[in-house]
XYZ file of C-alpha atoms in Angstrom:
688
model
C 45.663 26.786 -41.536
C 44.682 23.193 -41.877
C 47.486 20.955 -42.913
C 45.810 19.833 -46.120
C 45.748 23.430 -47.341
C 49.428 22.999 -48.168
C 48.284 20.803 -51.056
C 46.904 23.590 -53.180
C 46.356 21.562 -56.333
C 45.020 18.015 -56.451
C 44.178 16.085 -59.583
C 40.515 15.404 -60.178
C 40.278 11.647 -59.930
C 36.963 10.369 -58.633
C 36.545 8.199 -55.563
C 38.857 7.410 -52.649
C 41.928 5.319 -53.155
C 42.144 1.652 -52.242
C 45.840 0.952 -52.125
C 47.189 -1.914 -54.116
C 49.313 -2.784 -51.110
C 46.156 -3.730 -49.208
C 46.253 -7.166 -50.853
C 49.149 -9.202 -52.215
C 50.297 -8.061 -55.631
C 49.666 -10.469 -58.467
C 52.506 -12.910 -58.928
C 54.995 -11.885 -61.580
C 54.789 -14.071 -64.661
C 58.019 -15.780 -65.660
C 59.930 -13.814 -68.270
C 59.565 -15.299 -71.743
C 62.625 -16.930 -73.200
C 63.932 -15.851 -76.609
C 62.402 -18.980 -78.066
C 58.905 -18.252 -76.726
C 58.806 -14.413 -76.993
C 56.324 -13.338 -79.694
C 57.338 -10.581 -82.095
C 55.319 -7.363 -81.606
C 52.427 -6.861 -84.038
C 52.530 -3.065 -84.120
C 49.824 -2.762 -86.764
C 47.362 -4.690 -84.579
C 48.519 -2.756 -81.534
C 47.893 0.551 -83.302
C 44.451 -0.612 -84.493
C 43.301 -1.571 -80.981
C 44.853 1.557 -79.480
C 42.906 3.703 -81.968
C 39.662 1.990 -80.930
C 40.541 2.406 -77.246
C 41.254 6.092 -77.801
C 37.940 6.545 -79.630
C 36.022 4.964 -76.741
C 37.949 7.134 -74.269
C 36.934 10.252 -76.188
C 33.274 9.200 -76.127
C 33.436 8.559 -72.385
C 34.959 12.008 -71.831
C 32.780 13.927 -74.301
C 29.381 12.308 -73.843
C 29.636 10.744 -70.410
C 29.021 7.265 -71.781
C 30.614 5.388 -68.896
C 29.570 2.003 -70.336
C 32.182 2.512 -73.052
C 34.997 2.626 -70.485
C 35.079 -1.170 -70.307
C 35.327 -1.357 -74.102
C 38.234 1.077 -74.023
C 39.945 -1.078 -71.397
C 39.374 -4.211 -73.504
C 40.921 -2.528 -76.544
C 43.925 -1.394 -74.497
C 44.373 -4.994 -73.342
C 44.271 -6.249 -76.936
C 46.759 -3.567 -77.968
C 49.128 -4.597 -75.165
C 48.769 -8.261 -76.149
C 49.815 -7.269 -79.665
C 52.793 -5.249 -78.413
C 53.714 -6.224 -74.820
C 56.884 -4.114 -74.931
C 55.043 -0.782 -75.306
C 55.246 1.249 -72.092
C 53.125 3.898 -73.823
C 50.178 1.488 -74.004
C 50.494 0.284 -70.410
C 50.778 3.893 -69.204
C 47.652 4.770 -71.185
C 45.761 1.873 -69.596
C 46.878 2.924 -66.112
C 45.707 6.501 -66.780
C 42.342 5.193 -67.992
C 41.944 3.092 -64.861
C 42.608 6.179 -62.750
C 40.177 8.387 -64.675
C 37.382 5.812 -64.426
C 37.798 5.234 -60.709
C 39.530 1.858 -60.873
C 42.281 3.128 -58.636
C 43.583 -0.240 -57.476
C 44.051 -1.377 -61.065
C 45.733 1.930 -61.917
C 48.199 1.517 -59.057
C 48.974 -2.088 -60.043
C 49.589 -1.128 -63.686
C 51.815 1.809 -62.731
C 53.798 -0.322 -60.293
C 54.255 -3.017 -62.949
C 55.647 -0.384 -65.307
C 58.095 0.799 -62.638
C 59.275 -2.751 -62.012
C 60.293 -2.908 -65.644
C 61.399 0.728 -65.926
C 62.098 2.517 -62.599
C 62.855 5.749 -64.489
C 59.442 5.948 -66.173
C 58.476 9.516 -65.317
C 54.843 9.277 -66.416
C 54.195 6.197 -64.267
C 55.681 7.942 -61.240
C 53.609 11.050 -61.920
C 50.484 8.914 -62.166
C 51.201 7.212 -58.838
C 52.037 10.572 -57.270
C 48.755 12.082 -58.460
C 46.781 9.092 -57.173
C 48.364 9.375 -53.725
C 47.745 13.131 -53.662
C 44.093 12.633 -54.527
C 43.834 10.052 -51.795
C 45.253 12.477 -49.220
C 42.457 14.870 -50.098
C 39.827 12.164 -49.570
C 41.116 10.504 -46.407
C 40.708 11.586 -42.803
C 43.829 12.030 -40.719
C 45.209 8.897 -39.115
C 47.573 6.019 -39.737
C 46.134 5.403 -43.205
C 46.668 8.943 -44.386
C 50.189 8.960 -42.938
C 51.127 5.864 -44.947
C 49.695 7.409 -48.124
C 51.649 10.598 -47.413
C 54.885 8.615 -47.251
C 54.029 6.887 -50.555
C 53.423 10.271 -52.190
C 56.727 11.596 -50.851
C 58.571 8.559 -52.235
C 57.170 9.175 -55.721
C 57.917 12.905 -55.796
C 61.431 12.349 -54.472
C 61.998 10.161 -57.534
C 60.214 12.628 -59.823
C 62.550 15.516 -58.924
C 65.532 13.237 -59.532
C 64.224 12.436 -63.004
C 63.191 16.043 -63.724
C 65.136 18.298 -61.332
C 64.251 21.588 -63.031
C 60.485 21.450 -62.384
C 59.579 24.251 -59.977
C 56.069 22.864 -59.447
C 57.377 19.452 -58.402
C 59.809 20.928 -55.870
C 57.018 23.099 -54.478
C 54.687 20.127 -54.179
C 57.329 17.937 -52.546
C 57.998 20.739 -50.066
C 54.314 20.801 -49.153
C 54.367 17.035 -48.671
C 57.389 17.346 -46.381
C 55.514 20.065 -44.493
C 52.564 17.723 -43.991
C 55.010 15.130 -42.688
C 56.486 17.714 -40.256
C 59.859 17.423 -41.974
C 60.281 21.180 -41.911
C 63.963 21.367 -42.807
C 63.419 19.372 -46.001
C 60.308 21.454 -46.762
C 62.353 24.643 -46.474
C 64.978 23.218 -48.826
C 62.424 22.355 -51.518
C 60.737 25.764 -51.293
C 64.121 27.473 -51.648
C 64.898 25.311 -54.683
C 61.542 26.279 -56.206
C 62.377 29.971 -55.757
C 65.839 29.455 -57.259
C 64.305 27.772 -60.306
C 61.649 30.479 -60.696
C 62.466 33.602 -58.652
C 59.303 35.354 -59.799
C 56.945 32.646 -58.528
C 54.623 34.248 -56.000
C 53.396 30.771 -55.049
C 56.904 29.653 -54.064
C 57.732 32.893 -52.241
C 54.493 33.024 -50.238
C 54.673 29.326 -49.374
C 58.187 29.703 -47.940
C 57.100 32.820 -46.046
C 54.125 31.024 -44.511
C 56.434 28.169 -43.467
C 58.701 30.626 -41.656
C 55.647 32.204 -40.017
C 54.513 28.835 -38.768
C 57.979 28.199 -37.370
C 57.760 31.527 -35.536
C 60.594 32.987 -37.623
C 58.707 36.054 -38.803
C 61.932 37.956 -39.487
C 62.960 35.521 -42.226
C 59.396 35.494 -43.537
C 59.567 39.267 -43.907
C 62.965 39.044 -45.604
C 61.682 36.524 -48.162
C 58.693 38.698 -49.041
C 60.607 41.982 -48.970
C 63.160 40.568 -51.427
C 60.519 40.770 -54.159
C 60.657 44.250 -55.784
C 57.602 46.411 -55.074
C 56.805 46.585 -58.776
C 56.619 42.784 -58.896
C 54.555 42.332 -55.726
C 51.069 40.955 -56.345
C 47.990 41.174 -54.136
C 48.809 37.691 -52.859
C 52.332 38.732 -51.863
C 51.107 41.857 -50.084
C 48.525 39.753 -48.230
C 51.257 37.352 -47.117
C 53.314 40.344 -45.975
C 50.319 41.676 -44.055
C 49.860 38.316 -42.349
C 53.556 38.256 -41.423
C 53.443 41.737 -39.906
C 50.349 40.668 -37.971
C 52.321 37.773 -36.445
C 54.967 40.311 -35.416
C 52.226 42.513 -33.915
C 53.301 45.307 -36.258
C 49.689 46.124 -36.939
C 50.235 49.436 -38.712
C 52.608 47.777 -41.179
C 50.084 44.974 -41.634
C 47.365 47.533 -42.362
C 49.575 49.188 -44.974
C 50.360 45.842 -46.651
C 46.712 44.805 -46.811
C 45.782 48.201 -48.258
C 48.306 47.621 -51.053
C 46.788 44.182 -51.674
C 43.318 45.704 -51.974
C 44.559 48.401 -54.349
C 45.780 45.642 -56.666
C 42.673 43.481 -56.248
C 39.653 45.391 -54.987
C 37.479 42.266 -54.964
C 39.849 40.348 -52.695
C 37.651 39.767 -49.649
C 40.405 37.862 -47.834
C 42.627 40.949 -48.014
C 39.756 43.114 -46.758
C 39.292 40.680 -43.862
C 42.999 40.959 -43.090
C 42.747 44.747 -43.153
C 39.694 44.721 -40.883
C 41.313 42.374 -38.367
C 44.476 44.453 -38.138
C 42.547 47.686 -37.793
C 40.820 45.958 -34.894
C 44.176 44.783 -33.517
C 45.426 48.375 -33.725
C 42.463 49.661 -31.747
C 40.839 51.337 -34.773
C 37.451 49.772 -34.091
C 35.351 52.170 -36.167
C 37.585 51.730 -39.215
C 37.536 47.947 -38.721
C 33.754 48.010 -38.519
C 33.550 49.855 -41.842
C 35.669 47.185 -43.538
C 33.544 44.369 -42.143
C 30.464 46.166 -43.443
C 32.089 46.247 -46.901
C 32.517 42.470 -46.689
C 28.919 42.015 -45.528
C 27.658 44.077 -48.479
C 29.772 42.056 -50.922
C 28.841 38.714 -49.378
C 25.637 39.018 -47.318
C 25.613 35.280 -46.603
C 29.001 35.270 -44.840
C 28.027 34.445 -41.263
C 31.566 34.891 -39.947
C 31.525 38.567 -40.917
C 28.470 39.187 -38.739
C 30.233 37.396 -35.880
C 33.178 39.808 -36.253
C 30.839 42.810 -36.425
C 29.160 41.569 -33.254
C 32.560 41.316 -31.570
C 33.224 44.988 -32.301
C 29.840 46.081 -30.988
C 30.433 43.961 -27.873
C 33.748 45.738 -27.266
C 31.968 49.063 -27.687
C 29.402 48.004 -25.092
C 26.603 47.997 -27.699
C 25.307 44.626 -26.597
C 21.882 44.769 -28.228
C 23.383 45.596 -31.629
C 25.933 42.832 -31.145
C 23.109 40.384 -30.435
C 21.260 41.480 -33.580
C 24.284 40.594 -35.703
C 24.766 37.264 -33.961
C 21.104 36.394 -34.479
C 21.541 37.209 -38.170
C 24.573 34.914 -38.332
C 22.620 32.203 -36.519
C 20.019 32.067 -39.304
C 22.807 31.303 -41.805
C 24.608 28.581 -39.852
C 22.059 26.710 -37.791
C 24.569 24.095 -36.607
C 27.169 26.644 -35.504
C 28.585 26.358 -32.015
C 30.551 29.623 -32.218
C 27.471 31.824 -32.631
C 25.488 30.614 -29.587
C 28.696 30.597 -27.555
C 29.175 34.303 -28.344
C 25.508 34.999 -27.614
C 26.003 33.466 -24.176
C 29.079 35.658 -23.617
C 27.036 38.791 -24.351
C 24.228 37.701 -22.040
C 26.884 37.172 -19.362
C 28.308 40.670 -19.947
C 24.784 42.114 -19.658
C 24.217 40.318 -16.370
C 21.542 38.111 -17.957
C 23.020 35.088 -16.245
C 20.038 32.735 -16.488
C 19.824 33.245 -20.256
C 23.587 32.875 -20.642
C 23.510 29.624 -18.685
C 20.576 28.267 -20.689
C 22.355 28.818 -24.012
C 25.352 26.857 -22.755
C 23.135 24.096 -21.351
C 21.461 23.794 -24.756
C 24.856 23.471 -26.459
C 25.892 20.790 -23.989
C 22.618 18.907 -24.431
C 22.906 19.071 -28.206
C 26.370 17.506 -28.168
C 25.690 14.995 -25.387
C 26.247 11.265 -25.932
C 24.767 8.415 -23.925
C 28.195 6.793 -23.615
C 30.815 9.403 -22.604
C 33.610 7.055 -23.684
C 32.607 7.564 -27.334
C 33.451 11.284 -27.429
C 36.213 12.132 -29.889
C 39.037 14.422 -28.776
C 37.453 17.305 -30.697
C 34.081 16.675 -29.035
C 35.727 16.535 -25.616
C 37.476 19.798 -26.399
C 34.189 21.487 -27.304
C 32.429 20.203 -24.196
C 35.314 21.456 -22.064
C 34.915 24.950 -23.533
C 31.120 24.876 -23.032
C 31.413 23.685 -19.434
C 34.062 26.299 -18.678
C 31.811 29.079 -19.964
C 28.819 27.743 -18.003
C 30.906 27.558 -14.841
C 32.105 31.157 -15.187
C 28.496 32.285 -15.721
C 27.512 30.675 -12.415
C 30.574 32.183 -10.725
C 29.760 35.690 -11.975
C 26.212 35.127 -10.732
C 27.594 34.375 -7.269
C 26.532 30.732 -7.392
C 29.927 29.285 -6.528
C 28.764 25.769 -5.701
C 27.021 25.425 -9.068
C 30.214 26.664 -10.721
C 32.306 24.093 -8.840
C 29.929 21.286 -9.858
C 30.275 22.273 -13.523
C 34.066 22.504 -13.344
C 34.121 18.994 -11.863
C 32.367 17.806 -15.028
C 35.344 19.140 -16.995
C 37.608 16.905 -14.929
C 35.304 13.909 -15.432
C 35.665 14.208 -19.225
C 39.114 12.680 -18.910
C 42.436 13.807 -20.278
C 45.102 15.704 -18.357
C 44.484 19.017 -20.143
C 40.767 18.958 -19.315
C 41.489 17.997 -15.713
C 44.091 20.759 -15.299
C 41.681 23.381 -16.634
C 38.875 22.102 -14.425
C 40.978 22.113 -11.271
C 42.415 25.556 -12.085
C 38.899 26.972 -12.401
C 37.881 25.394 -9.085
C 40.929 26.883 -7.376
C 40.262 30.307 -8.939
C 36.613 30.168 -7.850
C 37.518 29.530 -4.220
C 40.234 32.195 -4.319
C 37.810 34.787 -5.692
C 35.395 33.841 -2.903
C 38.310 34.169 -0.438
C 37.822 30.581 0.641
C 41.557 30.067 0.930
C 41.556 26.665 2.618
C 39.131 25.264 0.045
C 41.395 26.567 -2.709
C 44.357 24.832 -1.063
C 42.421 21.578 -0.667
C 41.480 21.683 -4.361
C 45.118 22.258 -5.324
C 46.191 19.284 -3.185
C 43.580 17.066 -4.806
C 44.697 18.190 -8.267
C 48.329 17.406 -7.481
C 47.400 13.951 -6.156
C 45.091 13.072 -9.046
C 47.548 14.410 -11.639
C 50.938 13.343 -10.254
C 52.692 13.998 -13.566
C 51.366 17.537 -13.924
C 54.126 20.046 -13.308
C 51.608 22.899 -13.543
C 49.444 21.518 -10.737
C 52.521 21.032 -8.546
C 53.391 24.700 -9.034
C 49.808 25.812 -8.368
C 49.804 23.870 -5.092
C 53.168 25.313 -4.083
C 52.007 28.876 -4.783
C 48.851 28.252 -2.773
C 50.803 26.848 0.182
C 53.175 29.823 0.083
C 50.178 32.158 0.254
C 48.892 30.169 3.235
C 52.049 30.934 5.216
C 54.348 28.014 4.421
C 56.663 29.593 1.845
C 60.059 27.893 2.205
C 58.993 24.276 1.548
C 56.771 25.563 -1.262
C 59.665 27.376 -2.926
C 61.880 24.305 -2.582
C 59.260 22.103 -4.237
C 59.128 24.458 -7.232
C 62.925 24.705 -7.421
C 63.060 20.896 -7.575
C 61.198 21.081 -10.897
C 64.133 22.817 -12.604
C 65.734 20.472 -15.150
C 68.341 22.682 -16.787
C 66.365 22.873 -20.038
C 64.336 25.428 -21.998
C 61.227 24.151 -20.200
C 62.534 25.798 -17.031
C 61.207 29.163 -18.219
C 57.740 28.676 -16.709
C 59.293 27.379 -13.456
C 61.342 30.575 -13.124
C 58.187 32.585 -13.855
C 56.414 30.803 -10.989
C 59.365 31.381 -8.655
C 59.355 35.072 -9.568
C 55.635 35.413 -8.866
C 55.884 33.577 -5.547
C 58.861 35.641 -4.376
C 57.163 38.871 -5.429
C 54.077 38.022 -3.361
C 56.391 37.139 -0.453
C 58.115 40.521 -0.925
C 61.429 38.761 -1.606
C 62.171 41.088 -4.454
C 65.862 40.332 -5.203
C 65.022 36.634 -5.595
C 62.070 37.527 -7.805
C 64.241 39.691 -10.058
C 66.878 36.954 -10.369
C 64.211 34.442 -11.413
C 62.861 36.869 -14.023
C 66.353 37.384 -15.445
C 66.702 33.620 -15.907
C 63.226 33.342 -17.412
C 64.067 36.074 -19.913
C 67.211 34.213 -20.985
C 65.036 31.196 -21.863
C 62.284 33.193 -23.581
C 62.346 32.761 -27.358
C 58.823 33.854 -28.290
C 57.917 37.518 -28.185
C 54.867 36.827 -26.001
C 57.096 35.120 -23.440
C 59.489 38.070 -23.388
C 56.592 40.492 -22.960
C 55.315 38.538 -19.963
C 58.726 38.747 -18.281
C 58.808 42.522 -18.830
C 55.282 42.822 -17.446
C 56.137 40.857 -14.300
C 59.335 42.861 -13.843
C 57.299 46.064 -14.050
C 54.894 44.710 -11.436
C 57.812 43.778 -9.174
C 59.274 47.291 -9.462
C 55.868 48.890 -8.816
C 55.410 46.904 -5.598
C 58.775 48.297 -4.452
C 57.587 51.811 -5.376
C 60.289 52.001 -8.071
C 57.780 53.708 -10.338
C 60.131 55.100 -12.986
C 61.684 51.671 -13.564
C 58.254 50.046 -13.618
C 57.079 52.570 -16.210
C 60.003 51.658 -18.476
C 59.074 47.967 -18.335
C 55.371 48.519 -19.005
C 56.119 50.835 -21.920
C 58.461 48.188 -23.292
C 55.573 45.698 -23.290
C 53.217 48.179 -24.952
C 55.789 49.056 -27.622
C 56.000 45.363 -28.473
C 52.235 44.783 -28.273
C 50.063 47.930 -28.387
C 47.042 45.784 -27.483
C 48.486 44.357 -24.259
C 45.536 45.239 -22.035
C 47.137 44.202 -18.729
C 50.188 46.397 -19.296
C 48.061 49.323 -20.470
C 45.865 49.090 -17.383
C 48.704 48.548 -14.922
C 50.709 51.508 -16.248
C 47.675 53.779 -16.408
C 46.524 52.917 -12.901
C 50.040 53.275 -11.454
C 50.355 56.784 -12.902
C 46.847 57.808 -11.844
C 47.340 56.454 -8.333
C 50.497 58.552 -8.024
C 48.557 61.540 -9.412
C 51.089 61.766 -12.260
C 50.616 62.338 -16.015
C 46.862 62.016 -15.595
C 45.887 62.536 -19.229
C 48.442 59.948 -20.326
C 47.304 57.595 -17.564
C 43.688 57.941 -18.644
C 44.558 57.182 -22.271
C 46.327 53.951 -21.306
C 43.408 52.735 -19.200
C 40.901 53.720 -21.887
C 42.793 51.592 -24.408
C 42.727 48.638 -22.016
C 39.002 49.071 -21.459
C 38.371 49.267 -25.205
C 39.988 45.838 -25.490
C 38.085 44.334 -22.531
C 35.087 46.567 -21.738
C 33.591 44.376 -18.991
C 36.769 43.883 -16.959
C 36.057 44.935 -13.378
C 39.665 45.894 -12.627
C 39.834 48.132 -15.703
C 36.519 49.774 -14.776
C 37.948 50.524 -11.334
C 41.119 51.968 -12.888
C 39.284 54.316 -15.221
C 36.951 55.351 -12.414
C 39.970 56.248 -10.298
C 41.520 58.172 -13.198
C 38.271 60.139 -13.612
C 38.372 60.862 -9.869
C 41.928 62.162 -10.085
C 40.882 64.349 -13.036
C 38.001 65.783 -10.990
C 35.302 64.210 -13.210
C 33.265 62.842 -10.325
C 30.067 61.845 -12.132
C 31.962 59.735 -14.639
C 34.110 58.356 -11.835
C 31.032 57.237 -9.925
C 29.502 55.532 -12.965
C 32.646 53.474 -13.585
C 33.350 52.671 -9.937
C 29.794 51.473 -9.311
C 30.070 49.179 -12.340
C 33.402 47.910 -11.023
C 31.883 47.185 -7.602
C 29.128 45.186 -9.285
C 31.717 43.140 -11.171
C 34.231 42.568 -8.362
C 32.350 43.348 -5.164
C 34.852 41.568 -2.916
C 37.756 43.771 -4.045
C 38.700 46.128 -1.175
C 40.406 48.641 -3.474
C 37.167 49.348 -5.347
C 35.339 50.069 -2.078
C 38.211 52.289 -0.930
C 37.920 54.290 -4.167
C 34.149 54.560 -3.831
C 34.617 55.784 -0.273
C 36.946 58.561 -1.448
C 34.486 59.530 -4.183
C 31.516 59.713 -1.804
C 33.555 61.751 0.673
C 34.598 64.181 -2.059
C 30.996 64.621 -3.199
C 29.616 65.208 0.308
C 28.182 61.760 1.044
C 30.166 60.903 4.132
C 27.859 58.160 5.386
C 28.198 56.219 2.125
C 31.933 56.870 2.202
C 32.192 55.331 5.664
C 30.155 52.311 4.573
C 32.506 51.645 1.671
C 35.665 52.130 3.733
C 34.261 49.733 6.293
C 33.524 47.211 3.535
C 37.091 47.635 2.230
C 38.495 46.779 5.669
C 36.228 43.734 5.936
C 37.451 42.447 2.579
C 41.102 43.099 3.463
C 40.650 41.177 6.705
C 39.356 38.218 4.657
C 42.363 38.401 2.334
C 45.629 36.491 2.684
C 48.726 38.445 3.686
C 50.329 38.117 0.249
C 47.630 40.324 -1.247
C 47.515 42.972 1.492
C 49.606 46.096 2.013
C 49.355 47.010 5.702
C 49.892 50.688 4.899
C 46.661 50.606 2.844
C 44.754 49.144 5.786
C 46.137 51.788 8.137
C 45.297 54.566 5.677
C 41.689 53.434 5.210
C 41.228 52.798 8.939
C 42.323 56.376 9.606
C 39.802 57.713 7.059
C 37.032 55.581 8.555
C 37.790 56.678 12.119
C 37.746 60.326 11.063
C 34.462 59.849 9.189
C 32.834 58.186 12.201
C 33.828 61.106 14.407
C 32.344 63.617 11.957
C 29.152 61.599 11.543
C 28.761 61.340 15.310
C 29.094 65.115 15.627
C 26.490 65.634 12.932
C 24.035 63.356 14.733
C 24.413 65.336 17.941
C 23.674 68.639 16.208
């Protein structure tokens, strides 16, 4: 949600504000003495006010803007006749505001407040002007100063009229924009106390809690409203809150209630569709998106979502059709071509995928790179990252590296970290371990303040056989603060790869103590499950993975890991298959998941389906020895011993190219034994 969405209602003044403070205020005239003060001529004042009001009406009714100046002149004459009338000066200030003379309006209102600081109408006028200005201005120092001016006025307004629910709600939104969240919460609570039945106040407080990550309190605020009093808006807010908690079934139920109350509420239908998708109900989600497309055929975003579902179902051509349809509606979109490139990449149409990304980069290119805004740099980083991964999937590692270096050249520590991480990952996937280490060293030198790059280098050096200094360098990053969580995570991962399991478990315990977000807790449970699995403590590992899945039913890594672990142990095969299938539904082109489901099919005796999945996996991750081991077993089982031997031999080659941290020597011995036996049998067959 963009910050300015917190200001739901802005007054309709025309033109951007030019603050009166931009130039010195006019000098205050000396106060008249009793001897010189003229007695008010209220009859003349009323006469000129009546004329001013008539001209105002004609400006408003007939659009005769030339009469605005006459109205202003008459107001001036009325004020000259009765200088003590705050009503007349307030009317003139309002007229200035309505006719776009914002500076004059501000000056008049401020003059009134100098004479009468408790003038509510003058403060409301200034408040409305500042609000309108916030809607017109871009973010920056100017908008921040206007925000503070608006806050000052509404703080005074609620003192003068403390029982106005709308004013407390608006001040809370202003505090929210100013990141003063505690004060915002207080104003929203006051608004609810003044008007408990206000859905606007209740939903606004709930959304604030959601943004703070306190979804429990958000749920409590919304649940406190009786069901009979809940509106479609309240149910939608409840659905959004459940979605943040990853309680997708509850979110679905809430959005269904919202739609029952307002069947034309497309936002609620979108919420329902998204949560059906989150819950793995892709067909039901697709039906809801089709409802939206029928109701609003020009909504490009709906076709993008439909395409996403078809992509997950592996229906790439249909996904492309929907993206092409969206592209005709939003010619300047960057999201649509980006998704088209992703589908081309999934189809193995690498040249086309690369060309789409090159076109996006060319379209957004500037002659002087120093003129890119942060948003433009962010977009180019995303485009370059996609292009680099396309080249990497194509096997063109050097082209990928060259592209990732362009990410670094964009400037900014975040861009550089992402670029270096991709370079390191590329060399690791290619099993060019020394090149990966060299890249990590360069990253650490070029980004000396980057804790992440220091940890990446340490992990790489530990993998290269120098673990103790590497572990010490990571331990030195501990500061005794909440930020230590990620350091403990890194220590746990390093110790697990080094097979120092007690140390890994201790680090995970400390990381869990520092984890406040649910995602962070889930990651600790996942890593703990992985640590148990590597120790062959399968029952304990299963508990941890199921804990992750209970918290997030769409956690693809946990679903795959648990399913593969069970299938590999030849246990609970139907259950194992269902877990892997769910993971593959979430990420249908993932090579590791394709291997897992192929192995599950093999264990279930479904050899044709096993072969189809394992071949796809080998095409995706052809340097993974486990995939070739599985293919070897499949070919042996189906009477193709020569092909089995070829794959086992390839598995051994890949293991020999792999660092010790990623190799289980018992696996190598097992495959070597199968290969030796196969060679003997093949030799006998040749002699016959």
